[in-house]
Tab-separated table of C-alpha atoms in Angstrom:
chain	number	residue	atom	x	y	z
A	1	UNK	CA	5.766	-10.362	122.173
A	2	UNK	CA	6.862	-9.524	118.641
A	3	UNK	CA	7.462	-5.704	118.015
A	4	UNK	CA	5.046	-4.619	115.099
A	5	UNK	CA	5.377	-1.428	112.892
A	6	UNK	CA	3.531	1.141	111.411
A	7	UNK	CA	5.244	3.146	108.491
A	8	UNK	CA	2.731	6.254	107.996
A	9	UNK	CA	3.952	7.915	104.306
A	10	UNK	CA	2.965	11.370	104.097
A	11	UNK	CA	3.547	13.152	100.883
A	12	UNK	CA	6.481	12.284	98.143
A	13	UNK	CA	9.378	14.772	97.547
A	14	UNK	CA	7.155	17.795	97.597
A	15	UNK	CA	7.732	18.064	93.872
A	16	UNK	CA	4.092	18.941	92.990
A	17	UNK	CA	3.587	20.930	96.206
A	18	UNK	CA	4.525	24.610	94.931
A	19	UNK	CA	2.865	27.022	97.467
A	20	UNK	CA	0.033	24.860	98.251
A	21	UNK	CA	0.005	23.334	101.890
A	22	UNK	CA	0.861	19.825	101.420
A	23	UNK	CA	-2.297	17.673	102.124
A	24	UNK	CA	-1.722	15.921	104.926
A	25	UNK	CA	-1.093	19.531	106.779
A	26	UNK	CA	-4.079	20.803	106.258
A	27	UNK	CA	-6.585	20.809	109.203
A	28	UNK	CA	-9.174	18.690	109.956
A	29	UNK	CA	-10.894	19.846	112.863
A	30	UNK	CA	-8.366	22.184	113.813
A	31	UNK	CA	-5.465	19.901	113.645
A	32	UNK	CA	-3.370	18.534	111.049
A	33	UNK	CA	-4.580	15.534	108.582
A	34	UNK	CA	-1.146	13.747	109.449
A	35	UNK	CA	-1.656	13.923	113.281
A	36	UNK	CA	-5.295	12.475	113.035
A	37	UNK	CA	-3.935	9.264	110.893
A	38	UNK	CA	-1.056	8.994	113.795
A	39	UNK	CA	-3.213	9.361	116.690
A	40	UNK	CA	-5.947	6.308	115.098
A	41	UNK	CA	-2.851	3.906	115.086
A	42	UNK	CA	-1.957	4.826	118.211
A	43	UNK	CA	-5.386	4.371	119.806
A	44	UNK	CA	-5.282	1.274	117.902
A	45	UNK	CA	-2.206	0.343	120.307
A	46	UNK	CA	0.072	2.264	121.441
A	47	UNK	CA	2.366	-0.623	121.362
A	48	UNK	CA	3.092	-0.345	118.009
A	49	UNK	CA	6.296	1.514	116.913
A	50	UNK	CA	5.481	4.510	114.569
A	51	UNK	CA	7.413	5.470	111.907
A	52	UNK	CA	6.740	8.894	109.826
A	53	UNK	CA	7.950	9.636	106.139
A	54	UNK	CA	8.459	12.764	105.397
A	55	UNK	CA	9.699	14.763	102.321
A	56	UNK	CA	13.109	16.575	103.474
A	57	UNK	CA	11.273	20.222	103.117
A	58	UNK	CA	8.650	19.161	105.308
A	59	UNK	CA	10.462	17.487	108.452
A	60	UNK	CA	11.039	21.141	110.219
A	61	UNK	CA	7.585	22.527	109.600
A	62	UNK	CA	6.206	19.052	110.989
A	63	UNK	CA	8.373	19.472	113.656
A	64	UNK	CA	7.407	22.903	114.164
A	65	UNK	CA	3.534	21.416	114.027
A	66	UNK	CA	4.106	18.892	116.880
A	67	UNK	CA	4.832	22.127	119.074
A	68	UNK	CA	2.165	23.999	117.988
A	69	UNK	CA	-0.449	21.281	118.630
A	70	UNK	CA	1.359	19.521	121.803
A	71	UNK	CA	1.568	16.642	119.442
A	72	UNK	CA	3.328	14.106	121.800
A	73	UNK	CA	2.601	10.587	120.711
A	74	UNK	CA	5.647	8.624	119.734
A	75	UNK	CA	7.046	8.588	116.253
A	76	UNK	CA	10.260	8.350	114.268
A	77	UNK	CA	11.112	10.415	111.007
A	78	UNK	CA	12.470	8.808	107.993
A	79	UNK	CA	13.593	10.880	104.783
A	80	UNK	CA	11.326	10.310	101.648
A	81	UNK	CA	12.833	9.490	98.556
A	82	UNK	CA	12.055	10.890	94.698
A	83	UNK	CA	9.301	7.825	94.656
A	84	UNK	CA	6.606	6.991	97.260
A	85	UNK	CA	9.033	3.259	96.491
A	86	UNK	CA	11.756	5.402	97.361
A	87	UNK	CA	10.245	6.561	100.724
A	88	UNK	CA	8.786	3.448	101.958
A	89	UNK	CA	12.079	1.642	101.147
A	90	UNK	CA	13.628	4.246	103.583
A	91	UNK	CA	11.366	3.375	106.583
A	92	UNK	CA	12.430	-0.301	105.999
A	93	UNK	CA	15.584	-0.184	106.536
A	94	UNK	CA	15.054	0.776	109.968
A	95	UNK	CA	13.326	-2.867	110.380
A	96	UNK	CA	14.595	-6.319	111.162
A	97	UNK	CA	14.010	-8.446	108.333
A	98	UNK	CA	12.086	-11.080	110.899
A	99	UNK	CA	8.307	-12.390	111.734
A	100	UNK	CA	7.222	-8.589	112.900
A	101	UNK	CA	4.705	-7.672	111.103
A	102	UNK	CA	4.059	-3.633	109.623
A	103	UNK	CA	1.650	-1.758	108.399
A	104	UNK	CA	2.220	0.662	105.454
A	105	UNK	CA	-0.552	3.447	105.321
A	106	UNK	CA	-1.162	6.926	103.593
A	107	UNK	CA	-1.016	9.753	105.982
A	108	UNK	CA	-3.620	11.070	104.449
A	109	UNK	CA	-6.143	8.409	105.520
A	110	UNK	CA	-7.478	9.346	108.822
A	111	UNK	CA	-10.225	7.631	108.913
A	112	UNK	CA	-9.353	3.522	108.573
A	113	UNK	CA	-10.804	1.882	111.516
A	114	UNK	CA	-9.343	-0.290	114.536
A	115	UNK	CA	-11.456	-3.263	112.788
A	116	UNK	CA	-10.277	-2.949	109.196
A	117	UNK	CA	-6.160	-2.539	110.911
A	118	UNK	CA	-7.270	-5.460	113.207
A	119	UNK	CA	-8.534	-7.868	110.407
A	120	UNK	CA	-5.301	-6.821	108.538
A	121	UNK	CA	-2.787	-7.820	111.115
A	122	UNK	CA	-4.349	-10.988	111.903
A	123	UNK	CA	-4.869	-11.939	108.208
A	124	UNK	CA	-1.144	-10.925	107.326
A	125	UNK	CA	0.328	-12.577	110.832
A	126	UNK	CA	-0.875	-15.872	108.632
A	127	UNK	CA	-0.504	-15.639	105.071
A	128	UNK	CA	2.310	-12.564	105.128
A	129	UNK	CA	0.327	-9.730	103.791
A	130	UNK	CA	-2.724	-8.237	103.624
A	131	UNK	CA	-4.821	-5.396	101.838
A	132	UNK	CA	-7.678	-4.276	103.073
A	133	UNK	CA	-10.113	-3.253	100.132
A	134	UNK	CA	-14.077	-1.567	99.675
A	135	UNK	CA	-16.214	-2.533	96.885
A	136	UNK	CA	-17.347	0.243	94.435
A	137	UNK	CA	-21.108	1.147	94.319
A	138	UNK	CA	-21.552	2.835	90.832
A	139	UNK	CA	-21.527	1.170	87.489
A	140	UNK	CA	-17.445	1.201	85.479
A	141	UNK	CA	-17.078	1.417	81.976
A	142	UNK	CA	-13.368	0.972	80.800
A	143	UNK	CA	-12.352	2.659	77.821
A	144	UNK	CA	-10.877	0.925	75.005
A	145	UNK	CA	-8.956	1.243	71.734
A	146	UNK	CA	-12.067	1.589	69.844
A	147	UNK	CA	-14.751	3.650	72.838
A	148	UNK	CA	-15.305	1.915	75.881
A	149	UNK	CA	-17.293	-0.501	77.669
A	150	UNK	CA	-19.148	-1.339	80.619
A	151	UNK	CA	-17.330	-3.583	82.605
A	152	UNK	CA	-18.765	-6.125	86.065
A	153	UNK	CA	-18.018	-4.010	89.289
A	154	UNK	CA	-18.453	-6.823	90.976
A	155	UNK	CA	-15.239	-8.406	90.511
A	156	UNK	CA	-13.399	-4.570	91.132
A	157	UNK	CA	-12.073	-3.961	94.468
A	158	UNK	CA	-10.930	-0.263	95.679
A	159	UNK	CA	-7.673	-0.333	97.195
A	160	UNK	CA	-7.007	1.335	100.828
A	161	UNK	CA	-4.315	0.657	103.402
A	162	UNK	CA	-3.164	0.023	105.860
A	163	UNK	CA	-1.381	-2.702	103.897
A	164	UNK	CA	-0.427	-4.968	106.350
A	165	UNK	CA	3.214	-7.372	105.991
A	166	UNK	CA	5.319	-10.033	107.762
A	167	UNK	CA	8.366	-8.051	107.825
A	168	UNK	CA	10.950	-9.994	106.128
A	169	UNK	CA	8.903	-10.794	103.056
A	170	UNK	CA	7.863	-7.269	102.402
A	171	UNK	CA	11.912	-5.937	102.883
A	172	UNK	CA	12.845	-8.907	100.545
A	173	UNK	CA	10.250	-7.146	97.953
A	174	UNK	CA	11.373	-3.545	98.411
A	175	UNK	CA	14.786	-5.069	97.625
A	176	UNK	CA	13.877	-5.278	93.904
A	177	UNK	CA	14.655	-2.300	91.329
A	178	UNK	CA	11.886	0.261	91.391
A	179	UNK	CA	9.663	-0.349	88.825
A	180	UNK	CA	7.210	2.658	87.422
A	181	UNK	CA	4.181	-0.207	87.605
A	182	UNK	CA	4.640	-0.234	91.505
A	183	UNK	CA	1.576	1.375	92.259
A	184	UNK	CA	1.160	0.571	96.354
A	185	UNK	CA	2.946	-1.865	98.413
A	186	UNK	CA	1.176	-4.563	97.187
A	187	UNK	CA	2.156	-4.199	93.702
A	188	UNK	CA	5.961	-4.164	94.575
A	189	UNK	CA	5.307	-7.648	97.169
A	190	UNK	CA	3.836	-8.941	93.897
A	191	UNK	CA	5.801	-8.637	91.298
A	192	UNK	CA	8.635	-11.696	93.698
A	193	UNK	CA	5.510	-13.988	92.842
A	194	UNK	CA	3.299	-13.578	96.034
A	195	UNK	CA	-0.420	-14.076	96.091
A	196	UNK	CA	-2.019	-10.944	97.456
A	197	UNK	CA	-4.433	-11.449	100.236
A	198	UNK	CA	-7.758	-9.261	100.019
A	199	UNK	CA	-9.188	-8.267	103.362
A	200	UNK	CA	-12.148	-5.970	104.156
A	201	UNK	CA	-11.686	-2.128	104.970
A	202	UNK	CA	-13.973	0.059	105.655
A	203	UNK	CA	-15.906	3.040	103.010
A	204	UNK	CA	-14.660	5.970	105.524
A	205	UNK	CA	-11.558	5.275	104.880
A	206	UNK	CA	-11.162	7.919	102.179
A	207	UNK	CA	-8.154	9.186	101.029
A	208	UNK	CA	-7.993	13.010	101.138
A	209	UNK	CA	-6.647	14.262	97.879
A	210	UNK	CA	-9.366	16.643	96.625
A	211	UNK	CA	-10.855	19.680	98.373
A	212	UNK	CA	-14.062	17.753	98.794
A	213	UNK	CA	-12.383	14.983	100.816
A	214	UNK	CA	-11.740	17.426	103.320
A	215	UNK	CA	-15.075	18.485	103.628
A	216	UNK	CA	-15.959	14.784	104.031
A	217	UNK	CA	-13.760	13.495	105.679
A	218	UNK	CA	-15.088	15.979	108.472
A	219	UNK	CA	-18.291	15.137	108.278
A	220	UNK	CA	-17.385	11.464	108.580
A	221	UNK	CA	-15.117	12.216	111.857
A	222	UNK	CA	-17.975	14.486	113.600
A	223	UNK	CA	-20.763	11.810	112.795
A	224	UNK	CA	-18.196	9.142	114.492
A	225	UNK	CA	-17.713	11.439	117.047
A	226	UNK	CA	-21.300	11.275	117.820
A	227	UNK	CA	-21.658	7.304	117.616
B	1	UNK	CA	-38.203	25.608	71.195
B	2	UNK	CA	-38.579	21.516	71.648
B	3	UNK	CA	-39.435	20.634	74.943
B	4	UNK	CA	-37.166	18.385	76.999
B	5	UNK	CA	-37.555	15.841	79.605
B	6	UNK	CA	-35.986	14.801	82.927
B	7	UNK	CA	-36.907	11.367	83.869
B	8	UNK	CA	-36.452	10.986	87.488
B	9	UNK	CA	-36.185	7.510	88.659
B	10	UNK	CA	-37.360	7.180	92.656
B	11	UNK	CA	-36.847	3.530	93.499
B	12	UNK	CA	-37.995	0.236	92.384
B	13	UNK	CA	-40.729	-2.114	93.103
B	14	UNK	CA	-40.125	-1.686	97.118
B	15	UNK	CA	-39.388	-5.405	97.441
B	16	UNK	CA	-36.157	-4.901	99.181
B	17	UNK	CA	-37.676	-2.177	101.100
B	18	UNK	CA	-39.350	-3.705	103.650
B	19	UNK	CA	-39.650	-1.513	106.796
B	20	UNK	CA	-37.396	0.785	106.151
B	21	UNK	CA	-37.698	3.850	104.760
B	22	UNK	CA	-36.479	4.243	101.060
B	23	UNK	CA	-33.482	6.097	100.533
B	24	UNK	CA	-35.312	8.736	98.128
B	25	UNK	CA	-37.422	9.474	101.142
B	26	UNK	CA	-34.900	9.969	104.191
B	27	UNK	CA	-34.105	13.475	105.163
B	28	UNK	CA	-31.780	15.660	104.135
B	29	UNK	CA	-31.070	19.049	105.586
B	30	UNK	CA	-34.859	18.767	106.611
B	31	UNK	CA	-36.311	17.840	103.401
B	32	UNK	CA	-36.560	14.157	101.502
B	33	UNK	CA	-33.630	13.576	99.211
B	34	UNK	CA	-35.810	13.402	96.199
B	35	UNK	CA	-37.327	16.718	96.595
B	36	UNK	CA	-33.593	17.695	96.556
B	37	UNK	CA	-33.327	15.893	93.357
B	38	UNK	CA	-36.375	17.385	91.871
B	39	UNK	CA	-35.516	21.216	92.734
B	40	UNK	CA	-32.048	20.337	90.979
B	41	UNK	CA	-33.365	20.137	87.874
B	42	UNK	CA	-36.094	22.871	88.251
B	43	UNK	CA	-33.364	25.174	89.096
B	44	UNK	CA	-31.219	24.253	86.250
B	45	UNK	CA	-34.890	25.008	83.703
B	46	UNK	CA	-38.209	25.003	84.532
B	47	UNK	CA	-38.792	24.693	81.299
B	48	UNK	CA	-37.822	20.679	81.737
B	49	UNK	CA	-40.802	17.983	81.979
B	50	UNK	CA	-40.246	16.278	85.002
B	51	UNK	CA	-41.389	13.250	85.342
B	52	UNK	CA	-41.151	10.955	88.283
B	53	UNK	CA	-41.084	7.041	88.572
B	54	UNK	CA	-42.378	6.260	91.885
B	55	UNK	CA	-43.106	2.267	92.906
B	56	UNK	CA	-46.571	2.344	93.373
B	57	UNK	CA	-47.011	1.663	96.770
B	58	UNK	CA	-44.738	4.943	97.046
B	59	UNK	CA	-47.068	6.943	95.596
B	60	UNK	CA	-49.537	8.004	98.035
B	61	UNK	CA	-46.810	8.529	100.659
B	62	UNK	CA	-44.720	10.948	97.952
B	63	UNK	CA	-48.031	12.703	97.713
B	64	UNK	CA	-48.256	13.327	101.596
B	65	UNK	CA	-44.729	14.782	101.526
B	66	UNK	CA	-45.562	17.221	99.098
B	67	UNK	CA	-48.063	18.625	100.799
B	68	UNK	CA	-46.166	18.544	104.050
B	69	UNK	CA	-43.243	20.199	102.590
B	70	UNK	CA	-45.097	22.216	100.328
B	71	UNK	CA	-43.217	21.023	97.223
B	72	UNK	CA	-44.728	22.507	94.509
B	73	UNK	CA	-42.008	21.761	91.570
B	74	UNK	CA	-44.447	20.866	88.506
B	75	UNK	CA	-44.398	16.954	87.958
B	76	UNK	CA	-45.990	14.101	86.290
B	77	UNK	CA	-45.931	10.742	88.204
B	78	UNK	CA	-45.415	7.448	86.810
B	79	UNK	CA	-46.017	3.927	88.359
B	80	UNK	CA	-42.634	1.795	88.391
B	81	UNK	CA	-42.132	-1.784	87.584
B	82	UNK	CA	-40.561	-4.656	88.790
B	83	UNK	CA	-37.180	-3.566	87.330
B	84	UNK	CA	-35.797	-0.451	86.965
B	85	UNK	CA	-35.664	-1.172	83.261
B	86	UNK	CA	-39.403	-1.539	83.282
B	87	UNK	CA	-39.437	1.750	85.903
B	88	UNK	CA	-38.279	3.836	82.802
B	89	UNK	CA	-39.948	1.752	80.331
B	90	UNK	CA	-42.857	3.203	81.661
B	91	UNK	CA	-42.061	7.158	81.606
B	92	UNK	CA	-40.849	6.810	77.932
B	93	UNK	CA	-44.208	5.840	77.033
B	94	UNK	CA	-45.177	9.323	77.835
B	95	UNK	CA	-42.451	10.797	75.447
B	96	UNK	CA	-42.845	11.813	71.572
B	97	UNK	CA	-40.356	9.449	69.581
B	98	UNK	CA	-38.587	12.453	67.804
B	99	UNK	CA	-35.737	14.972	68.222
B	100	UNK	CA	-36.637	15.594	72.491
B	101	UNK	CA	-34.103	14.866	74.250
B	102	UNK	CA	-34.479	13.017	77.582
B	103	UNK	CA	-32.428	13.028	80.902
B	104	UNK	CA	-32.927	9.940	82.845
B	105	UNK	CA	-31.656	10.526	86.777
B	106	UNK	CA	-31.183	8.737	89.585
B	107	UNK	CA	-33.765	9.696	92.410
B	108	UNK	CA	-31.026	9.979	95.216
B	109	UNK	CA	-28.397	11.560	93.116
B	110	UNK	CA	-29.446	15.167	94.680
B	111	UNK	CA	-25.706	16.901	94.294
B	112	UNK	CA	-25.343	16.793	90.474
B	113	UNK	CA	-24.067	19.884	88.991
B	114	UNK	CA	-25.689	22.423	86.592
B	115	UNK	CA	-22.547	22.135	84.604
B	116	UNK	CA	-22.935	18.267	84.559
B	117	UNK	CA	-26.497	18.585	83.621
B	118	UNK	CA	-25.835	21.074	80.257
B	119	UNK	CA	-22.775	19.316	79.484
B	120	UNK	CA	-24.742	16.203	79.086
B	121	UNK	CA	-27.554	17.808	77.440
B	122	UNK	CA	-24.985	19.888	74.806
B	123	UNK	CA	-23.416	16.497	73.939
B	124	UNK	CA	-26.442	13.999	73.849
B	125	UNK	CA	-27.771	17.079	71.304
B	126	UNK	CA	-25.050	16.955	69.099
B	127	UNK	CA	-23.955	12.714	69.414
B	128	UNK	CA	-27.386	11.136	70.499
B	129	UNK	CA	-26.622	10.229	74.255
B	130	UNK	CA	-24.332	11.528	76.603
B	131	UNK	CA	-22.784	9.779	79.749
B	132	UNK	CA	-21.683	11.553	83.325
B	133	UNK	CA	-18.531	9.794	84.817
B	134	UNK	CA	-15.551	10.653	87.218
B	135	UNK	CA	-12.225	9.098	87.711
B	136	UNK	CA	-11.509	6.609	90.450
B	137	UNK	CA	-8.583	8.120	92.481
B	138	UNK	CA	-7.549	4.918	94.262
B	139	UNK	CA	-6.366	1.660	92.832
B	140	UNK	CA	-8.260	-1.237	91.787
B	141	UNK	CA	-7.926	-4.632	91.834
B	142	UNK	CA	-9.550	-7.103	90.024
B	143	UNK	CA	-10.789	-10.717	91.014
B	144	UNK	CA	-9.611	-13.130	89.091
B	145	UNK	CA	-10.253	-16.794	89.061
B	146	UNK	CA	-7.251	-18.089	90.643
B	147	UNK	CA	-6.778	-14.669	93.184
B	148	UNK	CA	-6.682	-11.311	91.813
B	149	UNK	CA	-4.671	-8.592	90.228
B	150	UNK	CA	-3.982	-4.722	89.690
B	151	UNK	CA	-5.735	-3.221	86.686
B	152	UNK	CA	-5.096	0.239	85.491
B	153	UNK	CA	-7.393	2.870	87.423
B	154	UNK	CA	-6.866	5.550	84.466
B	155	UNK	CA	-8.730	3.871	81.850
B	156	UNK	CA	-11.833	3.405	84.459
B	157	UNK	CA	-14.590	5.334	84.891
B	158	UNK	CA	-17.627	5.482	87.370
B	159	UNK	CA	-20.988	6.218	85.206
B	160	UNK	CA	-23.275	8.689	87.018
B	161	UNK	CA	-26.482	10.158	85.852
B	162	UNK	CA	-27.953	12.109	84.416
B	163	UNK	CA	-27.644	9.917	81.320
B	164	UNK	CA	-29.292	12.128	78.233
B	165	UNK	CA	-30.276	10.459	75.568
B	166	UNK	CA	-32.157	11.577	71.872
B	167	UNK	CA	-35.785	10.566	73.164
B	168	UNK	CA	-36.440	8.729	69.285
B	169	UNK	CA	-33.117	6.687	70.054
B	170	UNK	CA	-33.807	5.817	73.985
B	171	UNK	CA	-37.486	4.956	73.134
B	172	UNK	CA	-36.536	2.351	70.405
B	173	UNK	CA	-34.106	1.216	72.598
B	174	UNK	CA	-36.509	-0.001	75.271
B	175	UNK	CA	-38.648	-1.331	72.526
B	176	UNK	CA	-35.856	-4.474	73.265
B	177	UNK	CA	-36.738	-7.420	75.701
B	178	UNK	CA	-35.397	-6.850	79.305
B	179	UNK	CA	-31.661	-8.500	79.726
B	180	UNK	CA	-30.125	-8.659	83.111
B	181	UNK	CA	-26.760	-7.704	81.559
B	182	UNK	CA	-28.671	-3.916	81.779
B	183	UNK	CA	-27.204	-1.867	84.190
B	184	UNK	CA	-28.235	1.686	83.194
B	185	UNK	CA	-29.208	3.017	80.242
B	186	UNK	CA	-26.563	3.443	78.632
B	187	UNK	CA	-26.312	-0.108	78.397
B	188	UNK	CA	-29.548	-0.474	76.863
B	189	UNK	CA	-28.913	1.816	74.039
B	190	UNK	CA	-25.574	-0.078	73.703
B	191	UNK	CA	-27.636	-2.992	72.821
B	192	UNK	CA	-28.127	-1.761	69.659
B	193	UNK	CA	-25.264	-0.942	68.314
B	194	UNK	CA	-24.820	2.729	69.531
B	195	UNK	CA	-21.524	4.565	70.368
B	196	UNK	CA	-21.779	5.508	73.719
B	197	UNK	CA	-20.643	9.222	74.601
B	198	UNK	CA	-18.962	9.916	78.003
B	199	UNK	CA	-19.154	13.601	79.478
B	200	UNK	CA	-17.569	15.178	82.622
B	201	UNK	CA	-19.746	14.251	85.561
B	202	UNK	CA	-18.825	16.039	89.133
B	203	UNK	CA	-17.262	14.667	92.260
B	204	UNK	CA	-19.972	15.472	94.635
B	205	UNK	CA	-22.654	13.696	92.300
B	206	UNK	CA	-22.943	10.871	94.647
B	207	UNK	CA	-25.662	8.184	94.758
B	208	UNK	CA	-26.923	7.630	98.632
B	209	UNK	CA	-27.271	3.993	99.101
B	210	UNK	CA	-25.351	4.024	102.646
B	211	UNK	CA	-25.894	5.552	105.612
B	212	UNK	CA	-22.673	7.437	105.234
B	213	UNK	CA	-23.512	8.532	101.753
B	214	UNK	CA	-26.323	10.702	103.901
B	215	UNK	CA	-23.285	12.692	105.899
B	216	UNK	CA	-21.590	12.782	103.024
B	217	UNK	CA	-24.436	14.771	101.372
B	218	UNK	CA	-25.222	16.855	104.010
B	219	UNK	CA	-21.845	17.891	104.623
B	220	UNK	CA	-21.167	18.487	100.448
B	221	UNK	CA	-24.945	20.012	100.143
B	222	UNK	CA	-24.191	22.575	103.292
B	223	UNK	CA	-20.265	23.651	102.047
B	224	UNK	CA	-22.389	24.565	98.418
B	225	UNK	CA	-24.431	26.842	100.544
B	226	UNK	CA	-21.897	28.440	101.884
B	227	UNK	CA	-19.873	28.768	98.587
């Protein structure tokens, strides 16, 4: 059997970080954000090989983490780069440029599910790539030149990840000249002429950039802890 | 002092409804959402005339719940209609066409802000209507005819209520013929010809149409309490 990937990126250069604990360290139950988003892929299977991005200032207090917790599950650690493009392009050089397939995913989304990481392998293993996606459930007005306008939801698709790639396309695309309208892996995939394959993720699978995402993002993990 | 209005819309006809409970009616923290709602706005000033549009075959079971949970928040109640257009069709008629001005809520928006509320109110004073949004923080793609493709997140915004409105201007409004193309009312006052006004809305302002949504609530409703 093919070996697949998982690239988890947590956090750019640390750039914007000042003082503040960097998001993915902050705890979620009593553990770290990162360790959660880890431990999902590796329930997932434990076959895949895991692959951790990490700003250069945060690889020792990670490190340091892993002891604290008796984190123990498998992972490699890549250097970030200036650029999330930067950090992800990192991680692939580690990978053959073959049929595996990887999955690129925020480290600060804890809660995707084994179905929506499921329906994304399967869908990339046959049309390359994959990006799992939630509707939105209020009403968007764009603004324009002029005010703004209400615009049909229907058609809008939030992005999550894990986005899910045959290898070799995907370190073909990272290949090109970053590009400040690279916005997630897709984008970058995109932009050598792919079609981009929408697949269905699920609404828990928030990312946690604002104080109240914690607090949900709890609340989310406890209730599925009760399921 | 003129008095002001809160329109608090509970609900459609109940067509979709079938057995289940309606949303404005599940528990939360021990009490229905919409009583939530309701003490919201008395909080911010019980000076406000609420008024509340309740599907008629709602009605007696609202009743029953306020004397259960001894809810005794002042209130007028309003039959709704087949739309929700037609819901708040119906409470305008109770409102003088002059200088009033007029909130008009969603029923299961419970975690709206104070500072949301008087923002909206201060603006919709001075510029006729006033519009709650909030960023969308992850990407969006757009469905397109032949696949799809990335739009730009920062000129989108996700429209949340309360939407406060001059009562003269909101009242001729709905004077027009119903259009499907009316997703809030906003867009009805858009119909003829009017600038419309967006205002900060907050984060936690969520509407509860999923199950999660009710976790979501508790967990954002309990970490206010403790604030």
């Amino acid at each position: 059997m093919t070996q697949n990937y998982v690239i988890i990126v947590a956090g750019g250069s640390g750039k914007r970080m000042d003082a503040e604990i960097p998001k993915q360290f902050l705890l979620l139950n009593g553990r770290p954000v990162l360790m959660h988003t880890c431990k999902t892929f590796y329930s997932f299977s434990p076959e895949l090989s895991l692959i951790l991005v990490l700003p250069a200032a945060h690889i020792a207090t990670w490190v340091a983490l892993c002891k604290t917790y008796s984190f123990t599950i498998p992972h490699q650690i890549v250097e970030g780069g200036p650029e999330r493009f930067y950090s992800v392009r990192n991680a692939l050089h580690l990978l053959p440029h073959d049929e595996s397939l990887v999955a690129i995913h925020d480290g600060v989304r804890p809660l995707v599910s084994h179905e929506t990481i499921l329906t994304a392998f399967d869908t990339a293993r046959q049309y390359g790539n994959a990006i799992p996606v939630s509707p939105i459930i209020e009403s968007v007005r764009e603004k324009t030149l002029t005010g703004n306008q209400i615009i049909d939801r229907s058609n809008l698709q939030l992005i999550q990840t894990p986005q899910v790639f045959i290898s070799a396309l995907i370190c073909k695309a990272y290949e090109q000249d970053y590009s400040s309208s690279f916005t997630d892996d897709a984008s970058v995939l995109e932009k050598m002429g792919e079609k981009i394959i929408l697949t269905q993720g699920n609404p828990e699978n928030i990312k946690i950039t604002r104080p109240i995402d914690l607090i949900i993002a709890e609340a989310l993990m406890n209730q599925r802890g009760r399921a």
